Short mmCIF file of C-alpha atoms and ligand atoms in Angstrom, two decimals:
data_model
loop_
_atom_site.label_atom_id
_atom_site.label_comp_id
_atom_site.label_asym_id
_atom_site.label_seq_id
_atom_site.Cartn_x
_atom_site.Cartn_y
_atom_site.Cartn_z
CA MET A 1 -44.95 29.51 27.71
CA GLU A 2 -41.61 31.30 26.97
CA TYR A 3 -41.17 34.62 25.94
CA LYS A 4 -38.25 36.51 24.45
CA VAL A 5 -38.20 40.15 26.47
CA GLY A 6 -36.55 43.54 24.62
CA LEU A 7 -34.63 45.22 27.10
CA ILE A 8 -33.66 48.73 27.04
CA ARG A 9 -32.23 50.08 30.67
CA GLY A 10 -31.85 53.50 28.34
CA ASP A 11 -30.21 56.84 30.35
CA GLY A 12 -31.33 58.54 33.36
CA ILE A 13 -32.96 56.49 36.03
CA GLY A 14 -33.77 54.01 33.06
CA PRO A 15 -31.93 51.09 34.68
CA GLU A 16 -32.60 51.28 38.16
CA ILE A 17 -36.56 51.42 37.34
CA VAL A 18 -36.46 48.32 34.42
CA GLU A 19 -34.30 46.78 37.33
CA GLN A 20 -37.24 46.55 39.40
CA ALA A 21 -39.60 45.58 36.58
CA VAL A 22 -37.82 42.64 36.11
CA LYS A 23 -37.11 41.35 39.81
CA ILE A 24 -41.59 41.81 39.36
CA LEU A 25 -41.16 39.52 35.91
CA ASP A 26 -39.05 37.21 37.65
CA VAL A 27 -41.80 36.99 40.69
CA VAL A 28 -44.71 36.29 37.90
CA ALA A 29 -42.53 33.76 36.00
CA LYS A 30 -42.23 31.45 39.31
CA LYS A 31 -45.91 32.02 40.03
CA TYR A 32 -47.39 31.60 36.40
CA ASP A 33 -45.09 28.86 35.04
CA ALA A 34 -43.74 31.00 32.29
CA VAL A 35 -40.40 31.88 30.82
CA PHE A 36 -39.40 34.90 30.53
CA SER A 37 -35.54 35.67 28.60
CA TYR A 38 -33.84 39.20 28.10
CA GLU A 39 -32.07 40.56 25.60
CA GLU A 40 -30.40 43.52 25.93
CA ILE A 41 -31.12 46.27 23.52
CA LEU A 42 -29.07 49.67 23.24
CA LEU A 43 -30.71 52.89 22.72
CA GLY A 44 -30.79 56.31 23.17
CA GLY A 45 -27.62 58.16 25.03
CA ALA A 46 -26.29 54.95 25.88
CA SER A 47 -26.81 53.61 22.42
CA ILE A 48 -24.18 57.06 21.08
CA ASP A 49 -21.66 56.61 24.32
CA ALA A 50 -21.26 52.94 22.59
CA THR A 51 -21.50 53.10 18.81
CA GLY A 52 -21.97 56.87 17.91
CA GLU A 53 -25.51 55.88 16.77
CA PRO A 54 -29.46 55.99 19.00
CA LEU A 55 -30.11 53.29 17.60
CA THR A 56 -27.86 50.24 15.53
CA GLU A 57 -29.14 48.04 12.92
CA GLU A 58 -28.01 45.18 14.88
CA ASN A 59 -29.80 46.41 18.34
CA LEU A 60 -33.15 46.80 16.12
CA ALA A 61 -32.39 43.54 14.80
CA LYS A 62 -32.43 41.67 18.46
CA ALA A 63 -35.38 44.36 18.75
CA ARG A 64 -37.35 42.73 16.19
CA SER A 65 -36.55 39.28 17.62
CA CYS A 66 -38.09 39.25 20.55
CA ASP A 67 -41.93 38.80 21.42
CA ALA A 68 -42.09 42.52 23.11
CA VAL A 69 -39.65 44.91 24.76
CA LEU A 70 -39.65 46.52 28.04
CA MET A 71 -37.94 49.90 28.26
CA GLY A 72 -36.99 52.61 31.31
CA SER A 73 -36.24 55.92 29.31
CA ILE A 74 -34.24 57.96 27.24
CA GLY A 75 -32.39 60.93 26.64
CA GLY A 76 -30.36 63.21 29.34
CA ASN A 77 -30.35 66.64 30.20
CA THR A 78 -31.26 68.37 27.25
CA SER A 79 -29.15 72.12 28.54
CA THR A 80 -26.16 70.10 29.40
CA SER A 81 -25.38 66.59 27.56
CA PRO A 82 -23.16 66.16 24.67
CA TRP A 83 -25.41 64.20 23.21
CA TYR A 84 -27.55 67.14 22.41
CA LYS A 85 -24.92 69.04 20.46
CA LEU A 86 -25.08 66.08 18.44
CA PRO A 87 -27.35 66.92 14.88
CA PRO A 88 -30.53 66.22 15.75
CA LYS A 89 -30.87 62.36 13.54
CA LEU A 90 -27.77 60.99 16.00
CA ARG A 91 -29.27 62.59 19.36
CA PRO A 92 -31.11 60.43 21.81
CA GLU A 93 -34.87 60.61 20.37
CA ALA A 94 -34.13 59.39 17.40
CA GLY A 95 -33.16 56.34 18.13
CA LEU A 96 -36.72 56.05 19.50
CA LEU A 97 -38.80 57.59 16.69
CA LYS A 98 -36.43 55.49 14.00
CA ILE A 99 -37.31 51.80 16.63
CA ARG A 100 -40.99 53.24 16.72
CA LYS A 101 -41.13 53.35 13.30
CA GLU A 102 -39.29 50.10 11.71
CA LEU A 103 -41.15 48.45 14.39
CA GLY A 104 -44.80 49.73 13.00
CA LEU A 105 -45.66 50.39 16.33
CA PHE A 106 -49.26 52.67 15.14
CA ALA A 107 -51.16 52.76 18.19
CA ASN A 108 -50.18 54.28 21.90
CA LEU A 109 -51.91 53.07 24.90
CA ARG A 110 -51.94 55.36 28.00
CA PRO A 111 -54.13 54.17 30.90
CA ALA A 112 -54.80 57.67 33.44
CA TYR A 113 -56.09 55.99 36.44
CA LEU A 114 -56.01 57.20 40.17
CA PHE A 115 -55.36 55.22 42.60
CA ASP A 116 -57.73 56.05 45.36
CA GLU A 117 -54.54 56.69 47.82
CA LEU A 118 -52.85 59.51 45.49
CA ARG A 119 -56.80 61.35 45.96
CA LYS A 120 -54.66 64.39 47.80
CA ALA A 121 -51.76 64.55 44.91
CA CYS A 122 -54.81 65.00 42.00
CA PRO A 123 -54.85 69.07 40.97
CA LEU A 124 -59.01 68.41 40.59
CA ARG A 125 -61.33 69.79 42.88
CA ASP A 126 -62.81 66.01 45.06
CA GLU A 127 -66.43 66.51 44.37
CA ILE A 128 -64.60 66.54 40.32
CA ILE A 129 -62.99 63.59 40.90
CA GLY A 130 -65.49 62.19 42.27
CA ASP A 131 -65.27 58.04 42.36
CA GLY A 132 -62.45 58.75 40.88
CA PHE A 133 -61.03 57.78 37.37
CA ASP A 134 -59.67 55.16 35.02
CA MET A 135 -59.40 56.05 31.27
CA MET A 136 -57.44 54.58 28.58
CA ILE A 137 -55.93 57.60 26.20
CA MET A 138 -55.48 55.81 22.33
CA ARG A 139 -53.00 57.76 20.38
CA GLU A 140 -52.53 56.76 17.01
CA LEU A 141 -48.87 56.90 16.52
CA THR A 142 -47.16 56.73 13.03
CA GLY A 143 -48.99 59.40 11.07
CA GLY A 144 -50.57 62.65 10.80
CA LEU A 145 -49.01 66.10 10.71
CA TYR A 146 -46.29 64.70 12.32
CA PHE A 147 -45.54 62.22 9.34
CA GLY A 148 -46.72 64.28 6.91
CA GLU A 149 -45.09 67.16 4.50
CA ARG A 150 -43.75 70.16 5.30
CA LYS A 151 -41.44 73.00 4.54
CA THR A 152 -40.48 76.45 5.17
CA TYR A 153 -40.09 79.15 2.64
CA GLU A 154 -40.06 82.31 1.94
CA GLU A 155 -42.56 83.95 -0.67
CA ASN A 156 -43.20 87.59 -1.69
CA GLY A 157 -40.15 88.73 1.18
CA ILE A 158 -42.43 86.69 3.98
CA MET A 159 -41.28 83.78 5.43
CA LYS A 160 -44.06 80.80 5.25
CA ALA A 161 -44.39 77.47 6.87
CA VAL A 162 -46.64 74.36 5.67
CA ASP A 163 -47.76 70.87 7.90
CA THR A 164 -49.94 68.09 6.26
CA LEU A 165 -52.25 66.35 8.45
CA THR A 166 -52.80 62.89 6.08
CA TYR A 167 -54.82 60.11 7.20
CA GLY A 168 -55.69 57.27 5.26
CA GLU A 169 -59.08 54.92 6.24
CA ASP A 170 -56.62 52.40 5.98
CA GLU A 171 -54.70 54.34 9.15
CA ILE A 172 -57.51 55.01 10.95
CA ARG A 173 -59.18 51.48 10.57
CA ARG A 174 -56.38 49.80 12.49
CA ILE A 175 -56.24 52.14 14.99
CA ALA A 176 -60.32 51.61 15.99
CA VAL A 177 -60.39 48.43 15.53
CA ARG A 178 -57.81 48.33 18.27
CA GLY A 179 -59.45 50.88 20.55
CA PHE A 180 -63.10 48.90 20.41
CA ASP A 181 -60.88 45.44 20.85
CA ILE A 182 -59.69 46.93 24.30
CA ALA A 183 -62.75 48.39 25.02
CA ARG A 184 -64.61 45.83 25.25
CA LYS A 185 -62.02 44.65 28.09
CA ARG A 186 -62.71 47.41 29.86
CA LYS A 187 -66.21 49.43 30.50
CA LYS A 188 -67.17 48.77 26.47
CA LYS A 189 -66.87 52.85 26.16
CA VAL A 190 -64.84 54.75 22.97
CA THR A 191 -64.91 58.55 22.83
CA SER A 192 -63.28 59.52 19.27
CA VAL A 193 -61.90 62.53 19.49
CA ASP A 194 -61.36 64.62 16.40
CA LYS A 195 -61.77 68.08 15.24
CA ALA A 196 -64.35 67.42 12.72
CA ASN A 197 -66.34 70.62 12.16
CA VAL A 198 -62.86 71.94 10.28
CA LEU A 199 -60.82 69.39 9.42
CA ASP A 200 -61.35 66.98 6.80
CA SER A 201 -59.11 64.00 8.10
CA SER A 202 -61.12 64.29 10.87
CA ARG A 203 -64.09 64.22 8.95
CA LEU A 204 -62.95 60.99 7.57
CA TRP A 205 -61.86 59.61 10.70
CA ARG A 206 -65.29 60.19 11.90
CA LYS A 207 -66.45 58.34 9.04
CA VAL A 208 -64.46 55.41 9.56
CA VAL A 209 -64.86 54.90 13.89
CA GLU A 210 -68.30 54.73 12.42
CA GLU A 211 -67.57 52.18 9.91
CA VAL A 212 -65.62 50.41 12.56
CA ALA A 213 -68.07 50.61 15.46
CA LYS A 214 -70.69 48.28 13.74
CA ASP A 215 -68.87 45.68 14.22
CA TYR A 216 -68.88 45.77 18.08
CA PRO A 217 -72.83 46.57 19.02
CA ASP A 218 -71.92 45.84 22.76
CA VAL A 219 -69.49 48.70 22.97
CA SER A 220 -71.21 52.25 23.55
CA TYR A 221 -68.80 54.95 21.25
CA GLU A 222 -69.95 58.44 20.58
CA HIS A 223 -67.61 61.55 19.29
CA MET A 224 -66.60 64.57 20.67
CA LEU A 225 -64.83 67.92 19.52
CA VAL A 226 -61.21 68.07 20.75
CA ASP A 227 -61.69 71.29 22.35
CA ASN A 228 -64.66 69.89 24.18
CA ALA A 229 -62.50 67.08 25.24
CA ALA A 230 -59.86 69.03 26.73
CA MET A 231 -62.38 70.87 28.90
CA GLN A 232 -64.15 67.57 29.59
CA LEU A 233 -61.31 65.81 31.05
CA VAL A 234 -61.07 68.46 33.96
CA HIS A 235 -64.69 68.74 33.87
CA ASP A 236 -65.43 65.68 34.37
CA PRO A 237 -63.09 62.87 33.99
CA GLY A 238 -64.43 60.00 35.04
CA GLN A 239 -67.08 60.11 32.53
CA PHE A 240 -64.34 58.18 30.13
CA ASP A 241 -63.51 55.38 29.30
CA VAL A 242 -61.35 54.54 25.82
CA ILE A 243 -60.72 58.00 23.87
CA LEU A 244 -59.67 57.50 20.66
CA THR A 245 -58.12 59.82 18.74
CA GLU A 246 -54.65 60.92 15.73
CA ASN A 247 -51.68 61.34 16.67
CA MET A 248 -51.19 65.58 17.62
CA PHE A 249 -54.76 65.76 19.18
CA GLY A 250 -53.71 62.32 21.40
CA ASP A 251 -50.19 63.58 21.69
CA ILE A 252 -51.35 67.04 23.99
CA LEU A 253 -54.71 65.29 25.20
CA SER A 254 -52.36 62.03 26.94
CA ASP A 255 -50.51 64.62 28.37
CA GLU A 256 -53.03 66.88 30.10
CA ALA A 257 -54.42 63.05 31.44
CA SER A 258 -51.52 62.16 32.74
CA MET A 259 -51.25 65.58 34.90
CA VAL A 260 -54.33 64.96 35.99
CA THR A 261 -53.54 61.88 38.29
CA GLY A 262 -51.12 64.27 39.09
CA SER A 263 -48.40 61.55 39.56
CA ILE A 264 -46.27 60.70 36.33
CA GLY A 265 -43.81 58.41 38.55
CA MET A 266 -47.28 55.85 37.83
CA LEU A 267 -48.26 56.16 34.87
CA SER A 268 -47.58 53.11 32.54
CA SER A 269 -47.46 53.02 28.42
CA ALA A 270 -47.46 50.76 25.48
CA SER A 271 -47.01 50.72 21.93
CA LEU A 272 -48.43 48.21 19.75
CA ARG A 273 -48.71 47.19 16.18
CA GLU A 274 -51.18 44.36 14.93
CA ASP A 275 -50.10 41.73 15.73
CA THR A 276 -49.50 40.98 19.46
CA PHE A 277 -46.11 42.85 19.85
CA GLY A 278 -45.29 46.08 21.61
CA LEU A 279 -43.00 48.22 23.31
CA TYR A 280 -43.73 48.98 26.73
CA GLU A 281 -41.97 52.24 28.73
CA PRO A 282 -43.27 54.87 31.49
CA SER A 283 -45.01 57.94 30.38
CA HIS A 284 -42.23 59.56 32.01
CA GLY A 285 -38.70 60.57 30.66
CA SER A 286 -35.19 59.77 32.03
CA ALA A 287 -35.31 62.05 35.25
CA PRO A 288 -31.63 62.80 34.73
CA ASP A 289 -32.00 65.38 37.68
CA ILE A 290 -32.29 62.09 39.70
CA ALA A 291 -30.14 59.45 38.23
CA GLY A 292 -28.19 57.19 40.19
CA GLN A 293 -29.78 57.78 43.88
CA ASP A 294 -32.18 55.10 44.31
CA ILE A 295 -34.89 57.72 44.54
CA ALA A 296 -37.13 57.43 41.08
CA ASN A 297 -40.39 55.66 41.46
CA PRO A 298 -40.55 52.75 39.16
CA ILE A 299 -43.52 51.82 39.16
CA ALA A 300 -44.15 53.12 36.30
CA THR A 301 -41.91 50.93 34.57
CA ILE A 302 -43.37 48.24 36.72
CA LEU A 303 -46.71 48.63 35.43
CA SER A 304 -46.02 48.95 32.06
CA ALA A 305 -44.46 45.40 32.42
CA SER A 306 -47.76 44.32 33.40
CA MET A 307 -49.28 46.15 30.28
CA MET A 308 -46.63 44.11 28.92
CA LEU A 309 -48.34 40.60 30.08
CA ARG A 310 -52.26 42.02 29.23
CA TYR A 311 -50.88 42.68 25.66
CA SER A 312 -48.36 41.01 24.84
CA PHE A 313 -49.00 37.83 26.68
CA ASN A 314 -52.09 37.39 27.02
CA MET A 315 -51.43 36.73 30.45
CA ASP A 316 -53.90 38.82 32.33
CA ASP A 317 -53.93 37.14 35.69
CA ALA A 318 -50.55 37.92 36.27
CA ALA A 319 -51.26 41.16 35.32
CA ASP A 320 -53.71 41.68 37.61
CA ASP A 321 -51.84 40.49 40.44
CA ILE A 322 -49.05 43.19 39.44
CA ASP A 323 -51.81 45.69 39.39
CA GLY A 324 -52.77 44.13 42.92
CA ALA A 325 -49.69 44.43 44.68
CA VAL A 326 -49.01 48.00 43.83
CA LYS A 327 -52.13 48.99 45.11
CA LYS A 328 -51.61 46.67 48.25
CA VAL A 329 -48.12 48.73 48.39
CA LEU A 330 -50.19 52.07 48.10
CA GLU A 331 -52.74 50.61 50.66
CA ASP A 332 -50.30 49.30 53.55
CA GLY A 333 -48.67 53.63 53.29
CA TYR A 334 -45.01 53.07 51.09
CA ARG A 335 -44.41 55.72 49.08
CA THR A 336 -41.21 57.20 46.65
CA VAL A 337 -40.42 60.67 46.75
CA ASP A 338 -42.44 62.21 43.94
CA ILE A 339 -46.13 61.14 45.85
CA MET A 340 -44.32 61.12 49.48
CA SER A 341 -47.12 62.71 51.60
CA GLU A 342 -48.04 63.02 55.55
CA GLY A 343 -47.65 59.46 57.92
CA MET A 344 -47.05 57.44 54.34
CA GLU A 345 -42.96 56.08 55.39
CA GLN A 346 -40.95 57.15 52.05
CA VAL A 347 -38.99 54.35 50.10
CA GLY A 348 -36.21 54.22 47.35
CA THR A 349 -36.01 52.71 44.64
CA THR A 350 -35.17 49.05 45.06
CA ARG A 351 -37.01 49.11 48.16
CA MET A 352 -40.76 50.19 46.55
CA GLY A 353 -39.25 46.86 43.83
CA ASP A 354 -39.44 44.51 46.78
CA LEU A 355 -42.08 45.53 48.51
CA ILE A 356 -44.19 45.12 45.59
CA SER A 357 -42.73 41.44 44.66
CA GLU A 358 -43.66 40.60 48.18
CA ARG A 359 -46.87 41.37 47.72
CA LEU A 360 -47.16 38.94 44.35
P1 NAD B 1 -38.96 63.83 32.59
O1 NAD B 1 -40.48 62.89 32.52
O2 NAD B 1 -37.73 62.59 32.89
O3 NAD B 1 -38.73 64.56 33.96
C1 NAD B 1 -39.63 65.93 34.83
C2 NAD B 1 -39.59 65.75 36.58
O4 NAD B 1 -40.34 64.33 36.61
C3 NAD B 1 -38.49 65.83 37.03
O5 NAD B 1 -38.65 66.50 38.08
C4 NAD B 1 -38.07 64.12 37.34
O6 NAD B 1 -37.00 64.01 38.36
C5 NAD B 1 -40.02 63.29 37.60
N1 NAD B 1 -40.03 62.26 37.57
C6 NAD B 1 -40.17 61.54 36.30
N2 NAD B 1 -40.43 60.50 36.63
C7 NAD B 1 -39.80 60.34 37.81
C8 NAD B 1 -39.84 58.96 38.50
N3 NAD B 1 -40.18 57.89 38.17
N4 NAD B 1 -39.86 58.66 39.90
C9 NAD B 1 -39.72 60.08 40.48
N5 NAD B 1 -39.61 61.00 39.77
C10 NAD B 1 -39.25 61.38 38.47
O7 NAD B 1 -38.76 64.60 32.02
P2 NAD B 1 -37.43 65.64 31.36
O8 NAD B 1 -37.07 66.20 32.28
O9 NAD B 1 -38.91 66.91 30.78
O10 NAD B 1 -36.76 64.98 30.35
C11 NAD B 1 -35.39 64.43 30.97
C12 NAD B 1 -35.02 63.47 29.51
O11 NAD B 1 -35.88 62.65 29.33
C13 NAD B 1 -35.07 64.70 28.66
O12 NAD B 1 -33.79 64.12 27.67
C14 NAD B 1 -36.04 63.75 27.52
O13 NAD B 1 -36.32 64.25 26.03
C15 NAD B 1 -36.15 62.32 28.02
N6 NAD B 1 -37.90 62.31 27.59
C16 NAD B 1 -37.72 60.87 27.22
C17 NAD B 1 -38.90 59.96 26.98
C18 NAD B 1 -38.82 58.88 26.63
O14 NAD B 1 -37.93 57.84 26.66
N7 NAD B 1 -40.12 57.98 25.79
C19 NAD B 1 -39.95 60.89 27.37
C20 NAD B 1 -39.76 61.70 27.80
C21 NAD B 1 -38.73 62.86 28.15
#
């Protein structure tokens, strides 16, 4: 099989960590008889420096021509980088919002998985961690409060602001279908999170999720109010499989879930649309404070490449292989600085990439 992979190396630690993921993909290509060709795409600060814009039409067209895109991370130090003196539309993050919107990436997936070897990094007590947890936060990415009409105005001498939370049943249905499909590949449980006791948009969300659930009799589902979900994540994270939720709730809950794993350098993510195309990137940012030092943890990006194989290229065996190699490296006692603990051997970015590829 032949696939064209877009590479957004990005800013800060982006180029270093993407390099390690490419190393892994090259090993996978040989082992699984696949061909990956790479298309370099400029986005974020690197694009601003080269073209004056965070994402040009030419680079967007390149992304469109790919089967999937793998990204490092974009952005710089928001207090000191000259990119943040530019008008908001020309800043690095504007490029990211544009590419997600233009490519129709409506479903964001963020796994929160506790590697047994990293239990010590988890801020929860041992009895709460229990046998560990392995959940997938599925967040709607292109609707809701962040995309609704908004304005700030003055009325009778008082400043007021309004944001609008709108969802169409079509938008809810397509993410719910995706959520149930993914649950089917996992532990077959969906927890749909809303605020149906207060919000109309949540009542519609609940109704549509119930309709979709009828087509998945093999997948169990439940509704949970968002305030309860926030509590349950730190009370009993092991109960969750797929958490399906709208944009803003997902924004907050996915960050909470990643903190619960205690290791930001390990967390991958994917943004998908209805076909097999996806944009894959680590959950963390561009870490400008440690850029260029060969100390960043490349595992989140390597696991993002694994998600790309699983969700865009249907190469589940190769994805399992990568996930297994990462686990093996941790079992063998190797750690980057962010996940270092006593008695382990500290390694840099490049060495971690080498160690994982050796175990494939
Ligand atoms: P960050 O995630 O870049 O860094 C937070 C802390 O975690 C830092 O101390 C950093 O050194 C550390 N860290 C992050 N990733 C690491 C890794 N792989 N290995 C080891 N340590 C790691 O968050 P921030 O400092 O708030 O943001 C920096 C820049 O990244 C900003 O410009 C922000 O806008 C951008 N950002 C981009 C994305 C994206 O591209 N999707 C996401 C989040 C933040």
